[in-house]
PDB file of C-alpha atoms in Angstrom:
ATOM      1  CA  MET A 302       5.318 -44.070  10.383  1.00  0.00           C
ATOM      2  CA  GLU A 303       2.755 -42.652   7.935  1.00  0.00           C
ATOM      3  CA  LYS A 304       1.104 -40.658  10.730  1.00  0.00           C
ATOM      4  CA  LEU A 305       4.419 -39.022  11.598  1.00  0.00           C
ATOM      5  CA  LEU A 306       4.884 -37.866   8.015  1.00  0.00           C
ATOM      6  CA  LEU A 307       1.323 -36.612   7.649  1.00  0.00           C
ATOM      7  CA  LEU A 308       1.374 -34.422  10.763  1.00  0.00           C
ATOM      8  CA  PRO A 309       4.065 -31.986   9.490  1.00  0.00           C
ATOM      9  CA  LEU A 310       2.360 -31.938   6.099  1.00  0.00           C
ATOM     10  CA  ALA A 311      -1.001 -31.107   7.689  1.00  0.00           C
ATOM     11  CA  LEU A 312       0.592 -28.316   9.744  1.00  0.00           C
ATOM     12  CA  LEU A 313       2.294 -26.898   6.654  1.00  0.00           C
ATOM     13  CA  LEU A 314      -0.933 -26.966   4.647  1.00  0.00           C
ATOM     14  CA  SER A 315      -2.945 -25.342   7.439  1.00  0.00           C
ATOM     15  CA  ASN A 316      -0.427 -22.481   7.626  1.00  0.00           C
ATOM     16  CA  CYS A 317      -0.369 -21.993   3.846  1.00  0.00           C
ATOM     17  CA  SER A 318      -4.073 -22.293   3.087  1.00  0.00           C
ATOM     18  CA  GLY A 319      -5.123 -18.812   4.279  1.00  0.00           C
ATOM     19  CA  PRO A 320      -6.386 -16.174   1.835  1.00  0.00           C
ATOM     20  CA  LYS A 321      -3.052 -14.328   1.690  1.00  0.00           C
ATOM     21  CA  ALA A 322      -1.149 -17.435   0.567  1.00  0.00           C
ATOM     22  CA  THR A 323      -3.616 -18.311  -2.194  1.00  0.00           C
ATOM     23  CA  GLY A 324      -4.052 -14.797  -3.545  1.00  0.00           C
ATOM     24  CA  GLN A 325      -7.798 -14.821  -2.885  1.00  0.00           C
ATOM     25  CA  GLN A 326      -9.692 -11.734  -1.839  1.00  0.00           C
ATOM     26  CA  THR A 327      -9.869 -11.245   1.907  1.00  0.00           C
ATOM     27  CA  THR A 328     -12.612  -9.823   4.015  1.00  0.00           C
ATOM     28  CA  HIS A 329     -12.657  -6.290   5.406  1.00  0.00           C
ATOM     29  CA  LYS A 330     -11.600  -7.443   8.872  1.00  0.00           C
ATOM     30  CA  GLU A 331      -8.748  -9.626   7.588  1.00  0.00           C
ATOM     31  CA  THR A 332      -6.965  -6.766   5.806  1.00  0.00           C
ATOM     32  CA  ASP A 333      -7.658  -3.942   8.234  1.00  0.00           C
ATOM     33  CA  SER A 334      -4.590  -4.363  10.391  1.00  0.00           C
ATOM     34  CA  LEU A 335      -2.029  -1.680  11.091  1.00  0.00           C
ATOM     35  CA  THR A 336       1.364  -2.931  10.025  1.00  0.00           C
ATOM     36  CA  THR A 337       4.078  -0.923  11.714  1.00  0.00           C
ATOM     37  CA  GLN A 338       7.087  -2.982  10.653  1.00  0.00           C
ATOM     38  CA  ALA A 339       8.003  -4.702   7.449  1.00  0.00           C
ATOM     39  CA  PRO A 340       7.436  -8.412   8.067  1.00  0.00           C
ATOM     40  CA  VAL A 341      10.362 -10.774   7.546  1.00  0.00           C
ATOM     41  CA  ASN A 342       8.309 -13.355   5.617  1.00  0.00           C
ATOM     42  CA  ALA A 343       4.746 -14.216   4.669  1.00  0.00           C
ATOM     43  CA  GLY A 344       4.232 -16.190   7.889  1.00  0.00           C
ATOM     44  CA  ALA A 345       5.344 -13.167   9.917  1.00  0.00           C
ATOM     45  CA  ALA A 346       3.008 -10.940   7.893  1.00  0.00           C
ATOM     46  CA  GLN A 347       0.063 -13.212   8.622  1.00  0.00           C
ATOM     47  CA  ALA A 348       0.972 -13.393  12.318  1.00  0.00           C
ATOM     48  CA  ALA A 349       1.355  -9.606  12.513  1.00  0.00           C
ATOM     49  CA  SER A 350      -2.013  -9.036  10.848  1.00  0.00           C
ATOM     50  CA  GLN A 351      -3.721 -11.415  13.257  1.00  0.00           C
ATOM     51  CA  LYS A 352      -2.296  -9.573  16.293  1.00  0.00           C
ATOM     52  CA  GLN A 353      -3.466  -6.106  15.231  1.00  0.00           C
ATOM     53  CA  ALA A 354      -7.016  -4.929  15.798  1.00  0.00           C
ATOM     54  CA  PRO A 355      -9.039  -3.875  12.742  1.00  0.00           C
ATOM     55  CA  ILE A 356      -9.272  -0.146  12.186  1.00  0.00           C
ATOM     56  CA  GLU A 357     -12.603   1.625  12.429  1.00  0.00           C
ATOM     57  CA  GLN A 358     -11.578   4.973  10.967  1.00  0.00           C
ATOM     58  CA  GLY A 359      -8.697   5.804   8.659  1.00  0.00           C
ATOM     59  CA  ILE A 360      -7.172   4.574   5.422  1.00  0.00           C
ATOM     60  CA  LYS A 361      -6.648   1.055   4.105  1.00  0.00           C
ATOM     61  CA  GLY A 362      -5.304   0.071   0.748  1.00  0.00           C
ATOM     62  CA  GLN A 363      -2.763  -1.647  -1.397  1.00  0.00           C
ATOM     63  CA  VAL A 364       0.450  -0.425  -2.991  1.00  0.00           C
ATOM     64  CA  LEU A 365       0.939  -1.931  -6.456  1.00  0.00           C
ATOM     65  CA  TRP A 366       3.993  -1.970  -8.745  1.00  0.00           C
ATOM     66  CA  VAL A 367       3.764  -1.766 -12.548  1.00  0.00           C
ATOM     67  CA  ALA A 368       6.779  -1.774 -14.866  1.00  0.00           C
ATOM     68  CA  GLY A 369       7.560  -2.372 -18.526  1.00  0.00           C
ATOM     69  CA  ASN A 370       5.464  -2.001 -21.654  1.00  0.00           C
ATOM     70  CA  GLN A 371       1.769  -1.709 -20.812  1.00  0.00           C
ATOM     71  CA  MET A 372       0.627  -1.042 -24.375  1.00  0.00           C
ATOM     72  CA  PRO A 373      -2.143  -3.325 -25.660  1.00  0.00           C
ATOM     73  CA  SER A 374      -1.129  -5.709 -28.412  1.00  0.00           C
ATOM     74  CA  PRO A 375      -3.263  -7.754 -30.830  1.00  0.00           C
ATOM     75  CA  ASP A 376      -0.668 -10.564 -30.627  1.00  0.00           C
ATOM     76  CA  ALA A 377      -0.541 -10.920 -26.852  1.00  0.00           C
ATOM     77  CA  PRO A 378      -3.272 -11.179 -24.235  1.00  0.00           C
ATOM     78  CA  GLN A 379      -3.553  -8.082 -22.094  1.00  0.00           C
ATOM     79  CA  SER A 380      -2.445  -8.474 -18.509  1.00  0.00           C
ATOM     80  CA  SER A 381      -2.606  -5.970 -15.710  1.00  0.00           C
ATOM     81  CA  GLY A 382       1.041  -6.491 -14.790  1.00  0.00           C
ATOM     82  CA  ARG A 383       0.225  -5.203 -11.310  1.00  0.00           C
ATOM     83  CA  ARG A 384       1.633  -6.820  -8.224  1.00  0.00           C
ATOM     84  CA  GLY A 385       1.540  -5.880  -4.576  1.00  0.00           C
ATOM     85  CA  ILE A 386       4.851  -4.538  -3.305  1.00  0.00           C
ATOM     86  CA  GLN A 387       6.349  -3.835   0.079  1.00  0.00           C
ATOM     87  CA  ARG A 388       6.876  -0.122   0.683  1.00  0.00           C
ATOM     88  CA  THR A 389       6.597   2.505   3.388  1.00  0.00           C
ATOM     89  CA  VAL A 390       3.587   4.791   2.955  1.00  0.00           C
ATOM     90  CA  TYR A 391       4.075   8.333   4.265  1.00  0.00           C
ATOM     91  CA  ILE A 392       0.913  10.205   5.226  1.00  0.00           C
ATOM     92  CA  TYR A 393       1.174  13.984   5.313  1.00  0.00           C
ATOM     93  CA  GLU A 394      -1.367  16.704   5.956  1.00  0.00           C
ATOM     94  CA  LEU A 395      -3.008  17.612   2.635  1.00  0.00           C
ATOM     95  CA  THR A 396      -0.127  18.815   0.459  1.00  0.00           C
ATOM     96  CA  ASN A 397      -0.339  21.024  -2.612  1.00  0.00           C
ATOM     97  CA  ALA A 398       2.216  20.771  -5.419  1.00  0.00           C
ATOM     98  CA  SER A 399       3.320  24.319  -4.541  1.00  0.00           C
ATOM     99  CA  GLN A 400       4.411  23.019  -1.101  1.00  0.00           C
ATOM    100  CA  THR A 401       7.044  20.587  -2.438  1.00  0.00           C
ATOM    101  CA  THR A 402       9.986  20.441  -4.778  1.00  0.00           C
ATOM    102  CA  THR A 403       8.903  18.104  -7.579  1.00  0.00           C
ATOM    103  CA  THR A 404      11.145  16.221 -10.004  1.00  0.00           C
ATOM    104  CA  ALA A 405       9.878  14.399 -13.106  1.00  0.00           C
ATOM    105  CA  GLY A 406       6.333  15.320 -12.058  1.00  0.00           C
ATOM    106  CA  VAL A 407       6.071  12.461  -9.539  1.00  0.00           C
ATOM    107  CA  PHE A 408       9.029  12.592  -7.110  1.00  0.00           C
ATOM    108  CA  HIS A 409       8.698  15.009  -4.199  1.00  0.00           C
ATOM    109  CA  THR A 410      11.213  16.446  -1.734  1.00  0.00           C
ATOM    110  CA  ASN A 411      11.212  19.365   0.706  1.00  0.00           C
ATOM    111  CA  ILE A 412       7.581  18.769   1.649  1.00  0.00           C
ATOM    112  CA  GLN A 413       6.415  21.746   3.696  1.00  0.00           C
ATOM    113  CA  THR A 414       3.408  20.123   5.378  1.00  0.00           C
ATOM    114  CA  ARG A 415       3.505  18.015   8.545  1.00  0.00           C
ATOM    115  CA  LEU A 416       4.190  14.274   8.393  1.00  0.00           C
ATOM    116  CA  VAL A 417       1.256  12.686  10.250  1.00  0.00           C
ATOM    117  CA  THR A 418       2.460   9.063  10.265  1.00  0.00           C
ATOM    118  CA  GLN A 419       4.078   6.359   8.207  1.00  0.00           C
ATOM    119  CA  VAL A 420       3.165   2.707   7.803  1.00  0.00           C
ATOM    120  CA  ALA A 421       4.937  -0.277   6.233  1.00  0.00           C
ATOM    121  CA  THR A 422       2.927  -2.457   3.886  1.00  0.00           C
ATOM    122  CA  ASP A 423       2.969  -6.223   4.102  1.00  0.00           C
ATOM    123  CA  ALA A 424       4.639  -8.330   1.407  1.00  0.00           C
ATOM    124  CA  ASN A 425       1.512  -8.002  -0.792  1.00  0.00           C
ATOM    125  CA  GLY A 426       1.374  -4.208  -0.494  1.00  0.00           C
ATOM    126  CA  ASN A 427      -1.568  -4.130   1.937  1.00  0.00           C
ATOM    127  CA  PHE A 428      -1.740  -1.536   4.693  1.00  0.00           C
ATOM    128  CA  ALA A 429      -4.197   0.040   7.089  1.00  0.00           C
ATOM    129  CA  VAL A 430      -3.779   2.975   9.449  1.00  0.00           C
ATOM    130  CA  SER A 431      -6.091   4.688  11.938  1.00  0.00           C
ATOM    131  CA  LEU A 432      -6.414   8.432  11.373  1.00  0.00           C
ATOM    132  CA  LYS A 433      -8.514  11.324  12.598  1.00  0.00           C
ATOM    133  CA  PRO A 434     -11.068  12.775  10.161  1.00  0.00           C
ATOM    134  CA  GLY A 435      -9.386  15.105   7.706  1.00  0.00           C
ATOM    135  CA  LYS A 436      -7.639  15.410   4.353  1.00  0.00           C
ATOM    136  CA  TYR A 437      -4.265  13.797   3.768  1.00  0.00           C
ATOM    137  CA  SER A 438      -1.676  13.259   1.027  1.00  0.00           C
ATOM    138  CA  LEU A 439      -0.060   9.852   0.478  1.00  0.00           C
ATOM    139  CA  PHE A 440       3.482   9.180  -0.727  1.00  0.00           C
ATOM    140  CA  THR A 441       5.703   6.099  -0.961  1.00  0.00           C
ATOM    141  CA  LYS A 442       9.443   6.037  -0.384  1.00  0.00           C
ATOM    142  CA  GLU A 443      11.392   5.156  -3.524  1.00  0.00           C
ATOM    143  CA  GLU A 444      15.096   4.577  -2.881  1.00  0.00           C
ATOM    144  CA  GLU A 445      17.337   7.380  -4.146  1.00  0.00           C
ATOM    145  CA  LYS A 446      14.438   9.111  -5.911  1.00  0.00           C
ATOM    146  CA  GLY A 447      12.552  10.576  -2.955  1.00  0.00           C
ATOM    147  CA  LEU A 448       8.885  10.328  -2.130  1.00  0.00           C
ATOM    148  CA  PHE A 449       6.610   9.220  -4.977  1.00  0.00           C
ATOM    149  CA  ALA A 450       3.026  10.248  -5.686  1.00  0.00           C
ATOM    150  CA  ASN A 451       1.452  10.461  -9.128  1.00  0.00           C
ATOM    151  CA  GLN A 452      -2.147  11.547  -8.508  1.00  0.00           C
ATOM    152  CA  PHE A 453      -3.393  15.110  -8.221  1.00  0.00           C
ATOM    153  CA  ASP A 454      -6.835  16.652  -7.850  1.00  0.00           C
ATOM    154  CA  GLY A 455      -8.083  19.715  -9.757  1.00  0.00           C
ATOM    155  CA  GLU A 456      -6.430  22.026  -7.227  1.00  0.00           C
ATOM    156  CA  MET A 457      -2.993  20.321  -7.562  1.00  0.00           C
ATOM    157  CA  ASN A 458      -3.218  18.597  -4.189  1.00  0.00           C
ATOM    158  CA  ILE A 459      -0.940  15.556  -4.234  1.00  0.00           C
ATOM    159  CA  PHE A 460      -2.631  12.135  -3.860  1.00  0.00           C
ATOM    160  CA  PRO A 461      -5.476  13.537  -1.748  1.00  0.00           C
ATOM    161  CA  VAL A 462      -7.411  11.174   0.535  1.00  0.00           C
ATOM    162  CA  GLU A 463     -10.223  12.224   2.844  1.00  0.00           C
ATOM    163  CA  VAL A 464     -11.029  10.373   6.055  1.00  0.00           C
ATOM    164  CA  GLN A 465     -14.553  10.882   7.363  1.00  0.00           C
ATOM    165  CA  ARG A 466     -15.716  10.214  10.914  1.00  0.00           C
ATOM    166  CA  GLY A 467     -16.372   6.502  11.518  1.00  0.00           C
ATOM    167  CA  GLN A 468     -15.307   5.417   8.014  1.00  0.00           C
ATOM    168  CA  VAL A 469     -12.376   3.632   6.423  1.00  0.00           C
ATOM    169  CA  THR A 470     -11.306   5.079   3.071  1.00  0.00           C
ATOM    170  CA  SER A 471      -9.942   2.519   0.587  1.00  0.00           C
ATOM    171  CA  VAL A 472      -7.133   3.454  -1.808  1.00  0.00           C
ATOM    172  CA  GLU A 473      -5.069   1.819  -4.512  1.00  0.00           C
ATOM    173  CA  PHE A 474      -1.607   3.341  -4.779  1.00  0.00           C
ATOM    174  CA  LEU A 475      -0.075   2.543  -8.171  1.00  0.00           C
ATOM    175  CA  ILE A 476       3.705   2.970  -8.523  1.00  0.00           C
ATOM    176  CA  ASN A 477       4.211   3.142 -12.268  1.00  0.00           C
ATOM    177  CA  TYR A 478       7.237   5.354 -13.000  1.00  0.00           C
ATOM    178  CA  ASN A 479       8.983   2.400 -14.703  1.00  0.00           C
ATOM    179  CA  ALA A 480       5.979   1.601 -16.942  1.00  0.00           C
ATOM    180  CA  SER A 481       5.365   2.691 -20.524  1.00  0.00           C
ATOM    181  CA  TYR A 482       1.831   3.330 -21.724  1.00  0.00           C
TER     182      TYR A 482
END
């Protein structure tokens, strides 16, 4: 009888003990999967990432959500407040602020450059996408607000990312329009 009870427990533990379930850092090959659909649950996300081949050239990264008061306080320990979040990342040709209609400085509509591709992140905000060498702009879809991007370079290009031949560019996309600093 004990063996019958231990078998399901062992199967459950083996499925939950991977790096994604424990929050540990994963290796380059474990996170470099192209996720084309939003997974239904963490098990589906892990299965989807195992089926996809690692990318050799493109962009990989994580979309993080930050909200609330981020001001340091002498009475409370400082925490990053960041957590991975599921979103769709839209990758456009390099886009200048003059090529969009911008609201509140971070929400963009009427983008006049070409949409190259879009990719859904996993439940922890991780994504990877193969791309040709070139310069791109990244946006996330925020319901009812439009596309979000809050980084600009010195020439007012919106969230610019360059992909070089044979390399994977890593990014951290911070969604912080509901945070106070």
